[in-house]
């Protein structure tokens, strides 16, 4: 398990949406797709289906999209399996040039390029900042006025920066923070290609995009005004890279990493080939990686046993422990570990749950231990429900936090207490979840049955694996079953999810005391003080009947004897954190 704390949900380790630079017109330059065979191929089975080439926005902020991005993108740094930061000086360098104010300069090395031959440059860096900072937003959610431009998964670090300074070399950018920021080393990296975003949003070229960003005023919620040109750019960034199939235009799936996507069978598979021009990072050993998508754990195990796949990383569920034991007996290596994440039930602060009494009543009906038994089972001995929204059980502060946060009120199902709070009302509640995920389906069924006994009418609002993440940002549900998984580095995950108006705050939670604690949290590097502030946020979440953490998620990886170099990380990338090191044994 990584040291440190939970960080971001499902994204790579950049607080903003990583983005990037230059072709004219439609941006349809050819993509280079590998070279003569030298390293062979492997096939990997993954649970969720691919939905977007942009994992840095809220639509694409899922585990599988981030894993494919890890294979097709490079940047200034990565995190190893222990969540320790590793700089990639073959790609570029960054340095703190001032403490007061905090200023950091980033420079991409000459020769780093996209797979269409366009350089990764200052335009890419500027777009990465613009999309991840919220600098231009003038939205006031309470008043329902103004505009939120880029739907970044997280703006908790870069929202404290000024308009950046671009270097004369055309490959550098300097960020200046208004206040100290504890996670500055993992706050910024490259994301989507700026030259493609410029062309697709109607601008003449990347230079026009740079000028637009530099000339646009900072957003002011007191004086909202729509910047039409910038909105076209943001709208494309938000949704233009979303797809379940291979786009007709190769510009929409450019790579600057070790691999390039070659083709996709919607909902079924994806193929990666080695990027022959890539030399600004670790050289990948394999020529090709085939990814198969399937939620059927038994089928994944059988496919590994039959040699149809070489690596599986399924979501384990109670009652399937023996399947993995049989793989070990056949020579496969099997690894089981706690992930840096958890599944949870979140309640929207609108509709039937606008009332705190109704929220509390519903939470009292949730059979958390039964859910743990049905999902986790014997994979973790003596498994119990998770009792914190910000700490995990193997973190030192966990036991102290749960003694004080109020979680004991929901240890057991309390139908009488729920009925008393409802006072005869029979609210209808729509729960959103990934219907293709067996564990979430089990949790939903148990909640539906239990809540009905207290008078709730629970409606199945589940969506398919390709649609449910988008639905989180839309109307149509009152609660959601989902999971967060963090990198294990830094503390910025907490404000990303719980801060008022934050990119991953899907349920409309807003609390002045929690916001104040999170504001202080990201400014301090004192670990003891961070723990105090995290505990304060945790307590406010329970006091507001925010929702319920259910269980820490479990990871399991099985690798055939044919493949070497595959090891698991507890973070969102799982086995993909070192994809360049995978090789045939």
Tab-separated table of N, CA and C in Angstrom, residues 67 81 313 337 339 485 557 567-578:
chain	number	residue	atom	x	y	z
A	67	UNK	N	-5.545	4.315	-17.595
A	67	UNK	CA	-4.550	3.275	-17.887
A	67	UNK	C	-4.069	3.372	-19.331
A	81	UNK	N	5.375	2.202	-7.951
A	81	UNK	CA	4.361	1.370	-7.309
A	81	UNK	C	4.147	1.725	-5.843
A	313	UNK	N	-6.551	-8.534	-14.516
A	313	UNK	CA	-6.620	-7.707	-13.316
A	313	UNK	C	-8.090	-7.467	-12.993
A	337	UNK	N	-3.903	-7.496	-3.218
A	337	UNK	CA	-3.459	-6.329	-2.453
A	337	UNK	C	-4.629	-5.378	-2.206
A	339	UNK	N	-6.208	-1.820	-2.455
A	339	UNK	CA	-6.030	-0.659	-3.308
A	339	UNK	C	-6.128	0.631	-2.498
A	485	UNK	N	-10.322	5.954	-6.486
A	485	UNK	CA	-9.023	5.343	-6.226
A	485	UNK	C	-7.966	6.408	-6.433
A	557	UNK	N	-4.211	-9.446	-9.301
A	557	UNK	CA	-3.573	-9.556	-10.606
A	557	UNK	C	-3.053	-10.976	-10.780
A	567	UNK	N	4.020	-5.850	-12.351
A	567	UNK	CA	3.799	-5.743	-10.914
A	567	UNK	C	2.669	-4.761	-10.660
A	568	UNK	N	2.001	-4.918	-9.556
A	568	UNK	CA	0.801	-4.131	-9.275
A	568	UNK	C	1.092	-2.931	-8.395
A	569	UNK	N	0.412	-1.846	-8.695
A	569	UNK	CA	0.407	-0.656	-7.845
A	569	UNK	C	-0.960	-0.541	-7.200
A	570	UNK	N	-1.018	-0.033	-5.989
A	570	UNK	CA	-2.297	0.135	-5.304
A	570	UNK	C	-3.085	1.321	-5.850
A	571	UNK	N	-2.448	2.152	-6.673
A	571	UNK	CA	-3.093	3.339	-7.208
A	571	UNK	C	-3.962	3.058	-8.420
A	572	UNK	N	-4.458	4.116	-9.071
A	572	UNK	CA	-5.440	3.962	-10.152
A	572	UNK	C	-4.909	3.270	-11.396
A	573	UNK	N	-3.583	3.258	-11.597
A	573	UNK	CA	-3.043	2.628	-12.791
A	573	UNK	C	-2.882	1.119	-12.639
A	574	UNK	N	-2.941	0.612	-11.418
A	574	UNK	CA	-2.807	-0.822	-11.220
A	574	UNK	C	-1.518	-1.343	-11.823
A	575	UNK	N	-1.614	-2.308	-12.734
A	575	UNK	CA	-0.430	-2.890	-13.365
A	575	UNK	C	0.175	-1.973	-14.422
A	576	UNK	N	-0.555	-0.950	-14.854
A	576	UNK	CA	-0.117	-0.126	-15.979
A	576	UNK	C	0.925	0.917	-15.608
A	577	UNK	N	1.271	1.045	-14.337
A	577	UNK	CA	2.218	2.085	-13.924
A	577	UNK	C	3.588	1.877	-14.567
A	578	UNK	N	3.955	0.619	-14.895
A	578	UNK	CA	5.267	0.345	-15.501
A	578	UNK	C	5.114	-0.413	-16.815
